mmCIF file of C-alpha atoms and ligand atoms in Angstrom:
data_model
loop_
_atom_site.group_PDB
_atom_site.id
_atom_site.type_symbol
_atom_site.label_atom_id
_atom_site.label_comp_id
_atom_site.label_asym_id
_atom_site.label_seq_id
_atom_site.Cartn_x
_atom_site.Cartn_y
_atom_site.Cartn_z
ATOM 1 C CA UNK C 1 -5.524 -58.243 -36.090
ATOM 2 C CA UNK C 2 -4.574 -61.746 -37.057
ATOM 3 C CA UNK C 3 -0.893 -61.857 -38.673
ATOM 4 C CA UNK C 4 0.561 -65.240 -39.130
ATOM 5 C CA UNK C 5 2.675 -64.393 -41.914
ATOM 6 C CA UNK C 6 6.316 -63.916 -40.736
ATOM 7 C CA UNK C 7 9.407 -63.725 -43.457
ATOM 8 C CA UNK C 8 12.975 -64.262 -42.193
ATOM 9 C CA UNK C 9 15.700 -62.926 -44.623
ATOM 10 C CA UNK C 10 18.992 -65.147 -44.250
ATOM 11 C CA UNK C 11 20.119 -64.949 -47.627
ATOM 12 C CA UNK C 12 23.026 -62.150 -46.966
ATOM 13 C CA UNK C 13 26.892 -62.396 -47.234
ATOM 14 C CA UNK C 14 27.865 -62.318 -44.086
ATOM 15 C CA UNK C 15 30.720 -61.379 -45.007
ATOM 16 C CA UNK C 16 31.766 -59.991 -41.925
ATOM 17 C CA UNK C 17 32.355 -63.625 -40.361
ATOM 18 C CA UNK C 18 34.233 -65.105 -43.126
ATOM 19 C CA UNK C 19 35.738 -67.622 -42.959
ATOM 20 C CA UNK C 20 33.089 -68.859 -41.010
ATOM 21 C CA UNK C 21 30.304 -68.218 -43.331
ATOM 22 C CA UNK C 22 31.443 -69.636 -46.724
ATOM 23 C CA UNK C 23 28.904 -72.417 -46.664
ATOM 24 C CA UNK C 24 27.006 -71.693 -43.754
ATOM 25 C CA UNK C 25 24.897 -68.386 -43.263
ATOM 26 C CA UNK C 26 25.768 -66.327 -40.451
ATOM 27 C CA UNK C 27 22.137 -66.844 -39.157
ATOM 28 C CA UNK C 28 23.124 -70.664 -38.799
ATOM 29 C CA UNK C 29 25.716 -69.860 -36.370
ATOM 30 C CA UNK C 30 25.196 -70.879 -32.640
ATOM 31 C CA UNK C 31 24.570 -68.828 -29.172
ATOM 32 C CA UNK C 32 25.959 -71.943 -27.393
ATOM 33 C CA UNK C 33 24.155 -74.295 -28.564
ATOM 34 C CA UNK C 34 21.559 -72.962 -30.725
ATOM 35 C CA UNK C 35 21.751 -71.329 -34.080
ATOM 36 C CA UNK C 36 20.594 -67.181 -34.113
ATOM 37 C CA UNK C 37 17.730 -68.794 -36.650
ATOM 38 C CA UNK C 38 16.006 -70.906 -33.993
ATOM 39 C CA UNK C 39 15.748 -68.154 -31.555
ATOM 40 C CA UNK C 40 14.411 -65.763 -33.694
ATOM 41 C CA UNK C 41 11.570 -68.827 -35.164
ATOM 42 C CA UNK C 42 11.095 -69.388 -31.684
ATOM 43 C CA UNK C 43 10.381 -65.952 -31.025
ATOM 44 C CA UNK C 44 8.020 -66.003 -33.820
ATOM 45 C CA UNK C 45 6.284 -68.811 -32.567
ATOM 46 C CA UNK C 46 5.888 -67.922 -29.571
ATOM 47 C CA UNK C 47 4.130 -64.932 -30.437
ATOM 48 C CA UNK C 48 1.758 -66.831 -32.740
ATOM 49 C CA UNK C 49 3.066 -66.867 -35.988
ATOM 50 C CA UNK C 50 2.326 -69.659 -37.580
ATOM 51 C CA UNK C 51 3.409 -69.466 -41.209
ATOM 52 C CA UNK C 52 6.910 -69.079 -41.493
ATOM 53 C CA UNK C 53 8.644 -68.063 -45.037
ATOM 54 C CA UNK C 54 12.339 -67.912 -45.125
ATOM 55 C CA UNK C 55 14.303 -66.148 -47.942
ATOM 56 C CA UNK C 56 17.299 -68.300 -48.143
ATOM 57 C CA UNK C 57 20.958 -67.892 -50.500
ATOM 58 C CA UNK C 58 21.329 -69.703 -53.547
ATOM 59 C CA UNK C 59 24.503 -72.224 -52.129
ATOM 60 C CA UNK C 60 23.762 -71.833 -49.124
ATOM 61 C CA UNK C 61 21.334 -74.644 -47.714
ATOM 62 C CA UNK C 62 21.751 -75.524 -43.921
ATOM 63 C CA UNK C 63 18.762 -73.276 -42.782
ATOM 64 C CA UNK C 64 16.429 -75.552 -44.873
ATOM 65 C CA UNK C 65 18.243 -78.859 -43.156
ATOM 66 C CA UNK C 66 17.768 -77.727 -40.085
ATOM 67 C CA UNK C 67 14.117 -77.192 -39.699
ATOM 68 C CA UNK C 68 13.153 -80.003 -41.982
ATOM 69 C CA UNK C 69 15.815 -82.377 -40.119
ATOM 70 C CA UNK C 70 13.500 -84.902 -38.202
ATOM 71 C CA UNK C 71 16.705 -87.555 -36.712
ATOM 72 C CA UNK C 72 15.953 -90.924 -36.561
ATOM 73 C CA UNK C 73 14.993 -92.236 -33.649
ATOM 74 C CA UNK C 74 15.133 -95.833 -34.321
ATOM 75 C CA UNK C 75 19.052 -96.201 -34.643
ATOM 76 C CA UNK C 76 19.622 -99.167 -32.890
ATOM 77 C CA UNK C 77 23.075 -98.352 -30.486
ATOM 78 C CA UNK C 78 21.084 -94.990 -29.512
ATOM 79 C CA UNK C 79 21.425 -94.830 -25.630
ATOM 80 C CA UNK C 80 18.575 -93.193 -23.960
ATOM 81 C CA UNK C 81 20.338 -90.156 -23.382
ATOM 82 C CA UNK C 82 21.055 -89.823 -27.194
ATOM 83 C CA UNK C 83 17.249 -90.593 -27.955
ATOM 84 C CA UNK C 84 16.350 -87.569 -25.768
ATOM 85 C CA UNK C 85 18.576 -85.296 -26.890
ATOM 86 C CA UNK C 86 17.560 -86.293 -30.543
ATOM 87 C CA UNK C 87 13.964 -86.085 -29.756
ATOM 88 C CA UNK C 88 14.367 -83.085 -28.679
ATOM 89 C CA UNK C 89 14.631 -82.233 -32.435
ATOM 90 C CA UNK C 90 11.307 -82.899 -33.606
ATOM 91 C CA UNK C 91 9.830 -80.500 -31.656
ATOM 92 C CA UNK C 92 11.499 -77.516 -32.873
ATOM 93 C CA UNK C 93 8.714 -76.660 -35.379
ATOM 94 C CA UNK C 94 5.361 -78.193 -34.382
ATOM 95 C CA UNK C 95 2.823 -79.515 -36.525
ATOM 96 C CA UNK C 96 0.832 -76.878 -37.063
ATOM 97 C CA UNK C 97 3.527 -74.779 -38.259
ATOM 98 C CA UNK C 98 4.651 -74.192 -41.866
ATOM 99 C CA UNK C 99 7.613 -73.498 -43.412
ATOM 100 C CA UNK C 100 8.390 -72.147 -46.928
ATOM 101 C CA UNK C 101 11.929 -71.197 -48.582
ATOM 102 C CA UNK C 102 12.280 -69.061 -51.127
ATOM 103 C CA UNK C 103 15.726 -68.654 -52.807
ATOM 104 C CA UNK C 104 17.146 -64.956 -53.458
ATOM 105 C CA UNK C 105 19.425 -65.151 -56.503
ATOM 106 C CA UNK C 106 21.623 -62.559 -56.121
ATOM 107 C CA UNK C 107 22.122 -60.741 -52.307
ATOM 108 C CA UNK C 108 20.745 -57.442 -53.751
ATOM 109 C CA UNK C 109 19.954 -56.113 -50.291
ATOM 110 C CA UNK C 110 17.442 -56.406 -47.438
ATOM 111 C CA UNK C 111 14.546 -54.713 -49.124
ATOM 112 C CA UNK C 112 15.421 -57.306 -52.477
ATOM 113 C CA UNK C 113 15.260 -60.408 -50.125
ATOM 114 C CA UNK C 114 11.739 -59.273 -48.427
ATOM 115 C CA UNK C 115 10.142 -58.893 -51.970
ATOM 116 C CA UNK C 116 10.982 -62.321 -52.930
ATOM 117 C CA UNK C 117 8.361 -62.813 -50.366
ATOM 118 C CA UNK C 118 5.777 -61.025 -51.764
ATOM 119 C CA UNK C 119 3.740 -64.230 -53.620
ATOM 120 C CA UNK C 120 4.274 -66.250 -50.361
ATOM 121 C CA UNK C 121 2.594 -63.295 -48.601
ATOM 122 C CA UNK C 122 -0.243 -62.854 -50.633
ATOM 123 C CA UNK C 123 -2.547 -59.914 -49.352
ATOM 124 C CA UNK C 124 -1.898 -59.635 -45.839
ATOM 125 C CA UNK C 125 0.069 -57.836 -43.164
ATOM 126 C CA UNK C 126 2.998 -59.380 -42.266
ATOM 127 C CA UNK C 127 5.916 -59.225 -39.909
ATOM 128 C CA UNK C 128 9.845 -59.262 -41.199
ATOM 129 C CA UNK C 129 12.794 -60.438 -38.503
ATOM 130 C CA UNK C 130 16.114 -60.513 -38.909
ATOM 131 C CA UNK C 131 18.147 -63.305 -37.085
ATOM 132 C CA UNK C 132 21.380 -61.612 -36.764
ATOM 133 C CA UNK C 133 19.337 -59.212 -34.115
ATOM 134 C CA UNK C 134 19.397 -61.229 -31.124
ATOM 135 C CA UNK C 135 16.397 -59.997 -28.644
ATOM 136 C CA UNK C 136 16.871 -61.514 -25.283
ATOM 137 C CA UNK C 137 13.154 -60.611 -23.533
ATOM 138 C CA UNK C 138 11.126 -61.761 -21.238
ATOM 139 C CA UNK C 139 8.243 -61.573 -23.396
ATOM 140 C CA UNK C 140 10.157 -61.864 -27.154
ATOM 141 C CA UNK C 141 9.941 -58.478 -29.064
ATOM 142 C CA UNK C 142 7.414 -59.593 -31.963
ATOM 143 C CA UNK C 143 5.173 -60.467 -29.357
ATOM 144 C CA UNK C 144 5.608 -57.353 -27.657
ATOM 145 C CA UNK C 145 4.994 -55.201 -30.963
ATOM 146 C CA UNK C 146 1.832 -57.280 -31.843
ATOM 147 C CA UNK C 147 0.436 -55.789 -28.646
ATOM 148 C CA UNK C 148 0.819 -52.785 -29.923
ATOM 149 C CA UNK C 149 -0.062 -53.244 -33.340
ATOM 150 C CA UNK C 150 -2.930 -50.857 -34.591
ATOM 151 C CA UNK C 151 -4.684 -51.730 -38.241
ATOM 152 C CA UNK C 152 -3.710 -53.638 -41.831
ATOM 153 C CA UNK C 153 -2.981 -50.111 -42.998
ATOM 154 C CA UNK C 154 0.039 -49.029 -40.170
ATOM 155 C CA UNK C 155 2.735 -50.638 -39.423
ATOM 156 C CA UNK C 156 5.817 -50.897 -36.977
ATOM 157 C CA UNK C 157 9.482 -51.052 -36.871
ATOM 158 C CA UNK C 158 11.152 -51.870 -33.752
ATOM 159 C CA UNK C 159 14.094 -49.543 -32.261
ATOM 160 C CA UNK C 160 16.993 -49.106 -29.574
ATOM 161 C CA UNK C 161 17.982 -45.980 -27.996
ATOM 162 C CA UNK C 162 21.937 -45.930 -29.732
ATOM 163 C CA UNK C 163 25.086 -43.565 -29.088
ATOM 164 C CA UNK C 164 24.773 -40.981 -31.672
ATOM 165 C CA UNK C 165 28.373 -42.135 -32.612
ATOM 166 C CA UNK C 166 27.061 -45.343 -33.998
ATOM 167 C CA UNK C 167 24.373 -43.715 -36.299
ATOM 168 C CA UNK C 168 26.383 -45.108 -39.188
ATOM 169 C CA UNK C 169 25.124 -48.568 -38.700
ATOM 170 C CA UNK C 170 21.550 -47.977 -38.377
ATOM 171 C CA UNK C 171 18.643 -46.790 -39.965
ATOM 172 C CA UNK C 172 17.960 -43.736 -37.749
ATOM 173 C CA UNK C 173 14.226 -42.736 -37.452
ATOM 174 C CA UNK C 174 13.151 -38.653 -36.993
ATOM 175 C CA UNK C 175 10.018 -38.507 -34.670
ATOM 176 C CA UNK C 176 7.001 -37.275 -32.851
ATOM 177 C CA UNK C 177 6.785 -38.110 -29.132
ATOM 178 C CA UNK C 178 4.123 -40.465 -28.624
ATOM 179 C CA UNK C 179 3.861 -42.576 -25.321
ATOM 180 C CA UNK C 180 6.863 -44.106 -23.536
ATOM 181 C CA UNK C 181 7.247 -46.913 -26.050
ATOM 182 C CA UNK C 182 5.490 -45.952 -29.400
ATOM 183 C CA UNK C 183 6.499 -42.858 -31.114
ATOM 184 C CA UNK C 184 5.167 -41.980 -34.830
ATOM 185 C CA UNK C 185 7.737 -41.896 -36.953
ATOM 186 C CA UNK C 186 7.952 -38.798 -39.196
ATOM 187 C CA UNK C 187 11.267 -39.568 -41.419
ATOM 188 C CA UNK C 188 14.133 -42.600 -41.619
ATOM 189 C CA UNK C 189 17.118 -42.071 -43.170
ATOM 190 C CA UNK C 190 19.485 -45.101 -43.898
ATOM 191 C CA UNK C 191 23.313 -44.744 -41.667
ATOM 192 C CA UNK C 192 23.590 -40.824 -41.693
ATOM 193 C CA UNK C 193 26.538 -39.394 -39.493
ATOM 194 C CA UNK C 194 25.855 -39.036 -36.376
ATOM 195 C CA UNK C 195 25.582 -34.906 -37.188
ATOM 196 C CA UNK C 196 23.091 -35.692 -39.779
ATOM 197 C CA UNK C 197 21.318 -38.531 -37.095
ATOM 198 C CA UNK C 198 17.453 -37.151 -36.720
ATOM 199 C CA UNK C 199 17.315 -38.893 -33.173
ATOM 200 C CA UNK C 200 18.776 -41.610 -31.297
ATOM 201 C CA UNK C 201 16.194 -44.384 -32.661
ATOM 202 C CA UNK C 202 18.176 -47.002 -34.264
ATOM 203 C CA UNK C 203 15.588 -49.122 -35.947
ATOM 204 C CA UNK C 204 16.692 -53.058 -35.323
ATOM 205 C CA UNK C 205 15.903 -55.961 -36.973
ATOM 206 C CA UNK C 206 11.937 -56.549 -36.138
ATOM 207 C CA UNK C 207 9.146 -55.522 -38.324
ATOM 208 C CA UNK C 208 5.577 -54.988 -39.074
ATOM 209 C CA UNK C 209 4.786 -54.203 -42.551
ATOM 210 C CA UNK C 210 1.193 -53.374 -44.419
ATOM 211 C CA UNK C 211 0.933 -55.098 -47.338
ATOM 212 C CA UNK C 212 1.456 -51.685 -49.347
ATOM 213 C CA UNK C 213 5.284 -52.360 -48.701
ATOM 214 C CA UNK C 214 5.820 -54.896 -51.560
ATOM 215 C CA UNK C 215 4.673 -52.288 -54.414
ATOM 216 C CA UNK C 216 7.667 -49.411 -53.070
ATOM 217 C CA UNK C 217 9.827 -52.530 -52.747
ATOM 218 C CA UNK C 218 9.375 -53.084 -56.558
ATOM 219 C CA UNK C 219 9.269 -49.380 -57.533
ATOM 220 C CA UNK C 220 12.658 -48.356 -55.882
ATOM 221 C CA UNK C 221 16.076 -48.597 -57.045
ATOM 222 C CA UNK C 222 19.690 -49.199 -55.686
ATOM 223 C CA UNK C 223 20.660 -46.956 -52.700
ATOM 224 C CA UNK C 224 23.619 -46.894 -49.906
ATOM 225 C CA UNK C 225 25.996 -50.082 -50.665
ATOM 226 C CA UNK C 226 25.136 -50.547 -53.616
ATOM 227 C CA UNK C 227 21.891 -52.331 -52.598
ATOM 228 C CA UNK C 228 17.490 -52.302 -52.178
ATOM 229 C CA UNK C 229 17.691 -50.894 -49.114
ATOM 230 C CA UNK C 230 14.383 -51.486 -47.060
ATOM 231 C CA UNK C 231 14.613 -47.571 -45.645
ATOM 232 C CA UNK C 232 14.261 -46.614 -48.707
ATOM 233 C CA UNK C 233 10.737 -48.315 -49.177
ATOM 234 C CA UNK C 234 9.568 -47.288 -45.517
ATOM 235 C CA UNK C 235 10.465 -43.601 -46.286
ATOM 236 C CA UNK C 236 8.026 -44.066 -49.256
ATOM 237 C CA UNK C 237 5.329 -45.738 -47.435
ATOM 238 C CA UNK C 238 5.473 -42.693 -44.468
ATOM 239 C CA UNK C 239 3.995 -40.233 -47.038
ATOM 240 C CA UNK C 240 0.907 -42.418 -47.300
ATOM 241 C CA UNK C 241 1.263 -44.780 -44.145
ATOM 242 C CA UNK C 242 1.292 -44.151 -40.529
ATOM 243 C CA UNK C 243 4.532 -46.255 -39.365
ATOM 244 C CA UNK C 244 5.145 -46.361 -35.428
ATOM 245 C CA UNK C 245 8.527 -46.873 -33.772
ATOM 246 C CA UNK C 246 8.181 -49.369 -30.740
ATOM 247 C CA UNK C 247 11.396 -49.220 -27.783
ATOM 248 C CA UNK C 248 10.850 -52.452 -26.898
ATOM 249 C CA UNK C 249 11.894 -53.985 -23.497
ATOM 250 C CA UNK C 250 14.835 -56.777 -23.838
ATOM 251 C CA UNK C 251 18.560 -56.411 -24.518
ATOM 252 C CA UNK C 252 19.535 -56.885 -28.269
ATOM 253 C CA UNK C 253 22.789 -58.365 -29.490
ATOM 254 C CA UNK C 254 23.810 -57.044 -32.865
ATOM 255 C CA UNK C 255 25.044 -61.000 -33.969
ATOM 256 C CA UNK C 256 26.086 -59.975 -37.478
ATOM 257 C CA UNK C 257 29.309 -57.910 -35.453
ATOM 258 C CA UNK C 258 31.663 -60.292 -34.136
ATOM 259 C CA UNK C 259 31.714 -58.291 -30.760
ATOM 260 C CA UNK C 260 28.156 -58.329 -30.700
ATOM 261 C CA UNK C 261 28.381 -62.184 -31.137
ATOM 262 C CA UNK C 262 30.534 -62.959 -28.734
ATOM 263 C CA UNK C 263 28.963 -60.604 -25.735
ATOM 264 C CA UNK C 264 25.712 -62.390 -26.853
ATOM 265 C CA UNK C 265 27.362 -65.522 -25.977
ATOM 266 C CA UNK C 266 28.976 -64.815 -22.771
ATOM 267 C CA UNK C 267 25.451 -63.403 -21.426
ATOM 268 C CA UNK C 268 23.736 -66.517 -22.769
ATOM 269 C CA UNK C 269 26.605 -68.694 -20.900
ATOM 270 C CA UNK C 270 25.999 -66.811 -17.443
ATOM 271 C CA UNK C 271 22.434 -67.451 -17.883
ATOM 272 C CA UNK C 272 23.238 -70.846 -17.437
ATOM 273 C CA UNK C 273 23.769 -71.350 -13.483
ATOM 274 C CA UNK C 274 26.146 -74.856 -14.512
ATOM 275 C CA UNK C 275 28.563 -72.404 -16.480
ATOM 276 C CA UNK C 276 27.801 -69.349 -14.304
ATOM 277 C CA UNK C 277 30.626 -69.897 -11.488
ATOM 278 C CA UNK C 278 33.240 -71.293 -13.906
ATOM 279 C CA UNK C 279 32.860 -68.589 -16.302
ATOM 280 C CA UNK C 280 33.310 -65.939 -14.024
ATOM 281 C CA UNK C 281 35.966 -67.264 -12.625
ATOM 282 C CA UNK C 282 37.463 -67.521 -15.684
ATOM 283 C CA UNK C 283 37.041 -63.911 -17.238
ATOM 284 C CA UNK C 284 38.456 -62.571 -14.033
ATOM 285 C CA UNK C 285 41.486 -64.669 -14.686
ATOM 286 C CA UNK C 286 41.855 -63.437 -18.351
ATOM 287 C CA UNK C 287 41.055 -59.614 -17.810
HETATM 288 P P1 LIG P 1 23.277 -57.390 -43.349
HETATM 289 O O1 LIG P 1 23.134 -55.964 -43.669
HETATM 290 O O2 LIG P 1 23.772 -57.727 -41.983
HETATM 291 O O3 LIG P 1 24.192 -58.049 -44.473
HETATM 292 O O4 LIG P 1 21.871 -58.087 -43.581
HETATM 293 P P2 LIG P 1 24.863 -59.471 -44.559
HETATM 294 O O5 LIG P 1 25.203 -59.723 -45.962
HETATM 295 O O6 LIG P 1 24.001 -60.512 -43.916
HETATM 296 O O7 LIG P 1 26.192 -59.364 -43.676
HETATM 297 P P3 LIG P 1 27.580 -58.622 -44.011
HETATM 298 O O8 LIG P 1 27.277 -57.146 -43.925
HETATM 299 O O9 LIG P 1 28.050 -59.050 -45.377
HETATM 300 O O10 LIG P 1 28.502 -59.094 -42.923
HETATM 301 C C1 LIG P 1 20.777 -57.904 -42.699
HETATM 302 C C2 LIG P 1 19.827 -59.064 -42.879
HETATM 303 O O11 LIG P 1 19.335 -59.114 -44.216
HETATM 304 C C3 LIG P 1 19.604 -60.360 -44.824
HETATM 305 C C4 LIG P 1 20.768 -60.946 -44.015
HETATM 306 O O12 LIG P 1 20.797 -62.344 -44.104
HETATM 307 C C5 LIG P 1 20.470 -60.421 -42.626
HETATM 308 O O13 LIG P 1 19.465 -61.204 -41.976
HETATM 309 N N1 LIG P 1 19.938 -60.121 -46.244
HETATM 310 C C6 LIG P 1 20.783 -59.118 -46.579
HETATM 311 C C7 LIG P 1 19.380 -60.907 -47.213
HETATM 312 O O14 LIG P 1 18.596 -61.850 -46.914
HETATM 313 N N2 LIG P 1 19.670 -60.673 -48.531
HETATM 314 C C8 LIG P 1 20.507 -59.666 -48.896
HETATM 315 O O15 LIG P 1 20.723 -59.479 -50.114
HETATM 316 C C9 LIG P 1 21.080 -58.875 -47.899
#
């Protein structure tokens, strides 16, 4: 199957790192030095996606600087250094990649901000990721689930073994046992208690959708928070759909927690062997 579609919602709140996100969205804000956006269009790219469709806020407008930011190279004081670092820059989307943004008026929810993607779409399959999950993978997560990826009519939603206790932050998936990484999903309900939790699948922020998607996404109404909640539509499309559950391999920072943030952080930092020693060093000092 060839999917090149890929739609990145960033057009929530955040309002869980305000301040920080009054004019910036949260996806613009960096692991070291590189905004949770880029990673996750990296890991899009990398796994062949070449038509990227982002579903921006109305104020908000840094995501659409960034990728269409090409710096000047020309500037005359620029010292070589500067020029490479700046070059750098123009290769964060390549040529052959394109890039459409689609403004969400209001942030009515997830499953609100994927539907304003449906004209971009058009017909096809398509996958969904969500910036604030951080995947850090040797081979990135989309790419992983693409490999796994059946027919137009199925689709996939990624998920993490979670501590029952933390059920109410997920979408929680009931299932059949499949193989060691794909199970069949059977049911999905939307932060239930961790008595009411089907399972320990907490479905994370990568996503596979058949085209069928878009029509629940317009036929359902407000749910939990007040808002279009995307579980809703995937409960809809399992009585029609087969939907699959992938465990994939990597380590996933929840980025839109401010713990989760700043662990993702640290681990990017001691991946870096010039900050490695220092760091370390440093922690032990604090703790
Ligand atoms: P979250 O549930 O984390 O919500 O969104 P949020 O608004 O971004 O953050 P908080 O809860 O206020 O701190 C999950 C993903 O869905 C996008 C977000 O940008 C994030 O990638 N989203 C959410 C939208 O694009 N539009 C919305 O209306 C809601």
């Amino acid at each position: 199957m060839n999917i090149k579609k890929v739609v990145f919602p960033v057009a929530g709140l955040g309002s869980r790192f305000l301040p920080a996100t009054k004019a910036i969205p949260k996806e613009m804000l960096p692991i070291i030095d590189k905004p949770l956006i880029q990673y996750a269009v990296e890991e899009a790219i990398d796994a062949g996606f070449d038509e990227l469709i982002f579903i921006t806020g109305d104020t908000k407008r840094a995501i659409t600087e960034h990728f269409d930011f090409k710096p000047d190279l020309n500037i005359s004081n620029l010292t070589q250094d500067k020029k490479n670092f700046l070059s750098e820059m123009h290769r964060i989307i390549p040529d052959h990649i394109s890039c459409k943004y689609i403004i969400q008026k209001e942030p009515l929810g997830l499953g609100h901000a994927i539907l304003q993607a449906k004209e971009a779409v058009g017909g096809d399959p398509f996958a969904v990721v969500l910036a604030d999950d951080l995947i850090d993978a040797k081979q990135g997560a989309l790419k992983q689930m693409l490999d796994h990826y059946k027919d137009e009519d199925s689709s996939i939603v990624s998920v993490q073994k979670i501590q029952k206790s933390e059920s109410v932050n997920y979408g929680i998936i009931e299932c059949n046992k499949g193989s060691e990484s794909l199970v069949k999903i059977t049911n999905i309900v939307e932060k239930p208690t961790p008595e009411n939790a089907p399972s320990n699948f907490g479905v994370v922020g990568r996503y596979i959708f058949c085209n069928k998607i878009f029509s629940l996404l317009e036929k359902i109404s407000v749910g939990v928070g007040n808002e279009i909640q995307l579980t809703d539509a995937i409960k809809l499309l399992l009585e029609t759909n087969p939907i699959f559950g992938y465990e994939f391999n990597g380590t996933r920072y929840d980025c839109g927690t401010k713990l989760g943030f700043i662990k993702a952080n640290i681990s990017y930092a001691f991946k870096n062997t010039e900050y490695a020693k220092e760091l370390s060093g440093f922690i032990k000092n604090l703790s």
